[in-house]
Tab-separated table of C-alpha atoms in Angstrom:
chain	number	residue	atom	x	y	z
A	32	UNK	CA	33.880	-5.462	18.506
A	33	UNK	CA	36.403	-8.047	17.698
A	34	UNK	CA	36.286	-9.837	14.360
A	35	UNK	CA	35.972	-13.216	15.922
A	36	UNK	CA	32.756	-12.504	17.652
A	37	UNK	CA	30.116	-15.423	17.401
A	38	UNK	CA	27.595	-14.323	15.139
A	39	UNK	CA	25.012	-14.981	17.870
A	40	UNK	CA	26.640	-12.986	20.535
A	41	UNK	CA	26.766	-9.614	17.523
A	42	UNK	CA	23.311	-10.385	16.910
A	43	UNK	CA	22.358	-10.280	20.902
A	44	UNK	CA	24.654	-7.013	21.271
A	45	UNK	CA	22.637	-5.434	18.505
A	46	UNK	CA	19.032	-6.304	19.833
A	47	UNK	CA	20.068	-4.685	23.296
A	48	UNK	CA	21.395	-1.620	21.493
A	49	UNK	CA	18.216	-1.871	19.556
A	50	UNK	CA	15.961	-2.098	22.473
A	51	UNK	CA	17.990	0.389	24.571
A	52	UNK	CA	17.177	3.316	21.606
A	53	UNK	CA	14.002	2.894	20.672
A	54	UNK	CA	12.104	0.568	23.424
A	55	UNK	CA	11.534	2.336	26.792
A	56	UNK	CA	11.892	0.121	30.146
A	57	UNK	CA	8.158	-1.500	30.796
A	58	UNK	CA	7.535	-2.320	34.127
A	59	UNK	CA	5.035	-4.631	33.047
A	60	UNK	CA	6.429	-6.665	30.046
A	61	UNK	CA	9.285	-7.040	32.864
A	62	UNK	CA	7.255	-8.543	35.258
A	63	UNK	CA	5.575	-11.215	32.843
A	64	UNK	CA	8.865	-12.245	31.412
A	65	UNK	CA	9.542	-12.609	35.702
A	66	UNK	CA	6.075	-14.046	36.081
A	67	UNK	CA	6.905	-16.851	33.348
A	68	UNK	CA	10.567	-17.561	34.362
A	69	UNK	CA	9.028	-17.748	38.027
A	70	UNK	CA	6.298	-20.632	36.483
A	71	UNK	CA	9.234	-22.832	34.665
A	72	UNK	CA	7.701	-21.514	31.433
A	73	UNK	CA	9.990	-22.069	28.619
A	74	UNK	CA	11.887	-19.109	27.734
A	75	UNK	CA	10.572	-18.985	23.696
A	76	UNK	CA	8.748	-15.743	23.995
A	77	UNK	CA	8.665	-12.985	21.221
A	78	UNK	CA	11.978	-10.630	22.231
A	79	UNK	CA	11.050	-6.873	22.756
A	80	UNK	CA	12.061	-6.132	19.368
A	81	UNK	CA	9.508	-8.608	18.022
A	82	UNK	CA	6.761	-7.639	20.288
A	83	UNK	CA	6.952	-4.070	19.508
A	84	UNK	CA	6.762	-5.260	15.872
A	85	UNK	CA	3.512	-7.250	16.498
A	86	UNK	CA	2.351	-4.154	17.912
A	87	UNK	CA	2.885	-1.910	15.585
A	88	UNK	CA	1.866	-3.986	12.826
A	89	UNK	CA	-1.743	-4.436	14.380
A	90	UNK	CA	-1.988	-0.792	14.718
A	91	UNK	CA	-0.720	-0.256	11.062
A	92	UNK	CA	-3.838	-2.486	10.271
A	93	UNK	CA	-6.223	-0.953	12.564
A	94	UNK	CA	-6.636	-4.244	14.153
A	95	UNK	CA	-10.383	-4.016	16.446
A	96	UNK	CA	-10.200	-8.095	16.529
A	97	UNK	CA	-7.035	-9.912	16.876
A	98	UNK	CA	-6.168	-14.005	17.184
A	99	UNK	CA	-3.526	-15.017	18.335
A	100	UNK	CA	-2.314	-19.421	18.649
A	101	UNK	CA	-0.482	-19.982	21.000
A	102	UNK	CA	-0.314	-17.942	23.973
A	103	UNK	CA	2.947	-19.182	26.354
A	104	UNK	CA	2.972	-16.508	29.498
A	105	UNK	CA	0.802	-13.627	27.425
A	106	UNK	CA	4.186	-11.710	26.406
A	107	UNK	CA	2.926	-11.476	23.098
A	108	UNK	CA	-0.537	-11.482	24.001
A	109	UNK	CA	-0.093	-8.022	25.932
A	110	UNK	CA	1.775	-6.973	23.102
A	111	UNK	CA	-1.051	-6.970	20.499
A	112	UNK	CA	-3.486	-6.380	23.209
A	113	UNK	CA	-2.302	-2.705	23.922
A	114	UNK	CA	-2.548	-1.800	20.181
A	115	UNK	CA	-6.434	-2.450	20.197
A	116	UNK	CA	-9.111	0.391	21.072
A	117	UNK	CA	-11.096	0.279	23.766
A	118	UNK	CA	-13.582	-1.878	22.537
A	119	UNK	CA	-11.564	-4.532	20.711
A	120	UNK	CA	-10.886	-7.798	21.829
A	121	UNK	CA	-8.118	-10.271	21.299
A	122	UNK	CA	-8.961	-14.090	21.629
A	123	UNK	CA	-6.244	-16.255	22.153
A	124	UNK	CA	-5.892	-20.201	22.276
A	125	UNK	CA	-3.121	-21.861	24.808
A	126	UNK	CA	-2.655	-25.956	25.314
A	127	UNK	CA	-1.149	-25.594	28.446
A	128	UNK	CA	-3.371	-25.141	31.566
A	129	UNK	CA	-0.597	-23.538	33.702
A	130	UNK	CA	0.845	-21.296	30.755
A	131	UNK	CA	-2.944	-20.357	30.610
A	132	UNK	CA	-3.313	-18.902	34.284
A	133	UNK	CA	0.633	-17.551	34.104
A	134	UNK	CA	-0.938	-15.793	30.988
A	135	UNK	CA	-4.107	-14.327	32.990
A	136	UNK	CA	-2.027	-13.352	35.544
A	137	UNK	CA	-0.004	-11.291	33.701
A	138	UNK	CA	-2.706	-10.086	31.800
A	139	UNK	CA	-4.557	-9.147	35.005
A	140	UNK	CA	-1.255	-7.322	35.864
A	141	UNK	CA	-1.254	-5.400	32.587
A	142	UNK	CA	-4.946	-4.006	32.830
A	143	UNK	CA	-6.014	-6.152	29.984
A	144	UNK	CA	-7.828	-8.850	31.149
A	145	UNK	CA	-11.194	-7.458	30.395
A	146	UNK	CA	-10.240	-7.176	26.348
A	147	UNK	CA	-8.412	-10.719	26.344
A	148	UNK	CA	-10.503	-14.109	25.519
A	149	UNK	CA	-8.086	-17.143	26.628
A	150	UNK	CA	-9.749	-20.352	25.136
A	151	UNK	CA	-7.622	-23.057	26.409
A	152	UNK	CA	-6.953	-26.743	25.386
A	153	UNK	CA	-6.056	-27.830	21.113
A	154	UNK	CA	-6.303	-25.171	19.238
A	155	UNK	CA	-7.897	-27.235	16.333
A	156	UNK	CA	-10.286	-27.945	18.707
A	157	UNK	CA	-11.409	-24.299	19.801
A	158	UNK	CA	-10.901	-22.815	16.247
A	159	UNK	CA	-13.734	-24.241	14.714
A	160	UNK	CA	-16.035	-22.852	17.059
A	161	UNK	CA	-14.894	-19.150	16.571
A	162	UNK	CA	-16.726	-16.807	14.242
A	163	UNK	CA	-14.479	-14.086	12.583
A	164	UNK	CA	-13.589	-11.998	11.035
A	165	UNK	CA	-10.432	-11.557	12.812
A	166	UNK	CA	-8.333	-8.351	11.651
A	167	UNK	CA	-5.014	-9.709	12.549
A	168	UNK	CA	-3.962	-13.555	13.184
A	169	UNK	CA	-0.643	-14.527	15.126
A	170	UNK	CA	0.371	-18.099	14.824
A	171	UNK	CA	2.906	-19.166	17.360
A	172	UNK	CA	2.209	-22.628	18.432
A	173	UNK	CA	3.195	-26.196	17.770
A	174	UNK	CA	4.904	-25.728	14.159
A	175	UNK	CA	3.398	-29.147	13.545
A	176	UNK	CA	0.385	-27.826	13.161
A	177	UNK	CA	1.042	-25.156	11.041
A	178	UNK	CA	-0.552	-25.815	7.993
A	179	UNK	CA	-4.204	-26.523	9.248
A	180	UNK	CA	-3.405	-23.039	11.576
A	181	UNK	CA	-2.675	-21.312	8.631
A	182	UNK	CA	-6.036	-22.513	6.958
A	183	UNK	CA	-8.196	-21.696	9.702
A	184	UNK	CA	-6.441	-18.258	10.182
A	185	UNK	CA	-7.650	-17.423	6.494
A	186	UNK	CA	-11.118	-18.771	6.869
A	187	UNK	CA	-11.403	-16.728	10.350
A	188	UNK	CA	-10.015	-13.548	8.250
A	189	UNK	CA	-11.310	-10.973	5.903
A	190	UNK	CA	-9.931	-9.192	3.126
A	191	UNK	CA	-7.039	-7.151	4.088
A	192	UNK	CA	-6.247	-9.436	7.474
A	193	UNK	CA	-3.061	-9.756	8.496
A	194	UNK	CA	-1.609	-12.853	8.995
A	195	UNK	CA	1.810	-13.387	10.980
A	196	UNK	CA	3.414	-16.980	11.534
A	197	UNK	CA	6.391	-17.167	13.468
A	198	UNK	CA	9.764	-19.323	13.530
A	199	UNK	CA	9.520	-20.654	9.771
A	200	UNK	CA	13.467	-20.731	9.185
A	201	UNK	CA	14.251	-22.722	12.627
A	202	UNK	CA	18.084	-22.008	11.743
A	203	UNK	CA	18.181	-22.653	8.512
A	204	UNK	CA	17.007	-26.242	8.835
A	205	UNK	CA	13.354	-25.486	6.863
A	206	UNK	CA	15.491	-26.269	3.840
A	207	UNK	CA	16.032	-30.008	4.724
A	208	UNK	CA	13.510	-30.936	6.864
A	209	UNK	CA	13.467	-34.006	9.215
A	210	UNK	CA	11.665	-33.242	12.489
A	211	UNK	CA	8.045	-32.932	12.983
A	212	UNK	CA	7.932	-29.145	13.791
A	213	UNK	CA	10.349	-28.282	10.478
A	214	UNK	CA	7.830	-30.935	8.453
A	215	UNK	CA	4.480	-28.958	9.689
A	216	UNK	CA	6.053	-25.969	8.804
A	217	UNK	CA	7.626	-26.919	5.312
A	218	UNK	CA	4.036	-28.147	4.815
A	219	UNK	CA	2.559	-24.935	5.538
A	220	UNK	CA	4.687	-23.458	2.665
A	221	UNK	CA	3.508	-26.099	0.232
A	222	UNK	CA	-0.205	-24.790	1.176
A	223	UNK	CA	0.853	-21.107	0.839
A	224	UNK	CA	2.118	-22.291	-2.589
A	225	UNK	CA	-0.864	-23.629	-3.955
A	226	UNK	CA	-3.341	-20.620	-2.331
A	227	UNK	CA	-4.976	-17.901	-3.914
A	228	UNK	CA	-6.474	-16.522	-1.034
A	229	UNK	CA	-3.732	-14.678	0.211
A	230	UNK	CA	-0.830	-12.975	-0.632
A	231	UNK	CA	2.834	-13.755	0.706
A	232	UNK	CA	6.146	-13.425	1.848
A	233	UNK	CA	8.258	-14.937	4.142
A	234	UNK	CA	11.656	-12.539	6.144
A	235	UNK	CA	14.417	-14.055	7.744
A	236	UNK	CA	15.410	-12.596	11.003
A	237	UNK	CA	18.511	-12.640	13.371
A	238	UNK	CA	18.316	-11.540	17.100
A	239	UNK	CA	18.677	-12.325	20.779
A	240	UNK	CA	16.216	-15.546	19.860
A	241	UNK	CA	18.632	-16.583	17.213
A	242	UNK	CA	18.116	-17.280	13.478
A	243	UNK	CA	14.750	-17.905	12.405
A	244	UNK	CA	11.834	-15.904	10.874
A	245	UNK	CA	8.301	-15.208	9.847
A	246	UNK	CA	5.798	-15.320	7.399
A	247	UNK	CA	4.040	-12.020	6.314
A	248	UNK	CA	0.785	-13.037	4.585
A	249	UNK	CA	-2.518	-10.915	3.929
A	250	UNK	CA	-6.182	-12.222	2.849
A	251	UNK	CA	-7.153	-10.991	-0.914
């Protein structure tokens, strides 16, 4: 690899050598990401990398009840869906009519429909009317937002929930601010300053989605 290679293009080469060792082909994931492309859904899903992440980290938790904002085509949502038993159940909240049925589709598709709750329309609309505890909450909606997500996530939690919100970097530009979904998000980090109830980090990350990153939190 030459020296002058973009940084984006080594970081793209890397996630396909990454997924080529240690992420087997998947019919299915393959046919959502088809599904959603097919539907004129945006193309902002979690990469393989990050959904086998989400995956393992529910198992790692021994997630039975998972929550997931923001639910696009369900790449995700399969994702965490596969990691709970038999009897768990994943409830997830979409704006977007139309990314809702792509979702159930593929969902359908993947054999999970039966374990998967969509709740569609604002999710501060539907989150107030959930009862928890939820073992693991994945926030990956409209960064504006973010803050009041973040809030409900740890009222809808227990201790020892895991809590994962994603693209909090946004390429850097968290540090200066100046659009409404960098705003939410910087706001979310003032909350996580001032709260006790859970503990916190935040990783950057570089990959075939670019540079961005996550939060890592879990509920004292």
């Amino acid at each position: 690899m030459s020296d002058s290679t973009a940084p984006g293009e080594v970081w793209r080469e890397v996630d396909r050598y990454l997924e080529g060792a240690l992420l087997p082909e998947d019919p299915v994931l393959a046919a959502a990401l088809a599904r959603n492309a097919e539907a004129g859904l945006p193309p902002i899903d979690v990469s393989p990398a990050q959904g086998r992440f989400l995956h393992l980290l529910a198992r790692l938790a021994g997630a039975r009840r998972i929550l997931e904002i923001g639910t696009l085509g369900g790449y995700s949502t399969i994702e965490l869906a596969r990691a709970l038993p038999a009897d768990g159940r994943l409830v997830t909240c979409e704006y977007s009519p139309e990314h809702a049925a792509v979702a159930r589709a593929n969902l359908e598709h993947a054999g999970l429909a039966d374990q998967v709750d969509i709740r569609v329309g604002p999710a501060l609309d539907t989150l107030p009317t959930l009862e928890g505890p939820f073992d693991l909450v994945f926030v990956d909606a409209d960064k504006q937002n973010n803050a009041a997500y973040l809030d409900h996530a740890i009222r809808l939690g227990r201790p020892g929930t895991v809590i994962v919100v994603d693209n909090v970097v946004r390429g850097g530009r968290i540090l200066a601010g100046g659009d409404p979904q960098v705003d939410g998000t910087r706001r979310m980090f003032a909350a996580l300053e001032r709260e006790d109830r859970v503990q916190a980090t935040a990783l950057q990350t570089v990959g075939a989605k670019g540079y961005d990153g996550f939060v890592l939190a879990r509920v004292r």
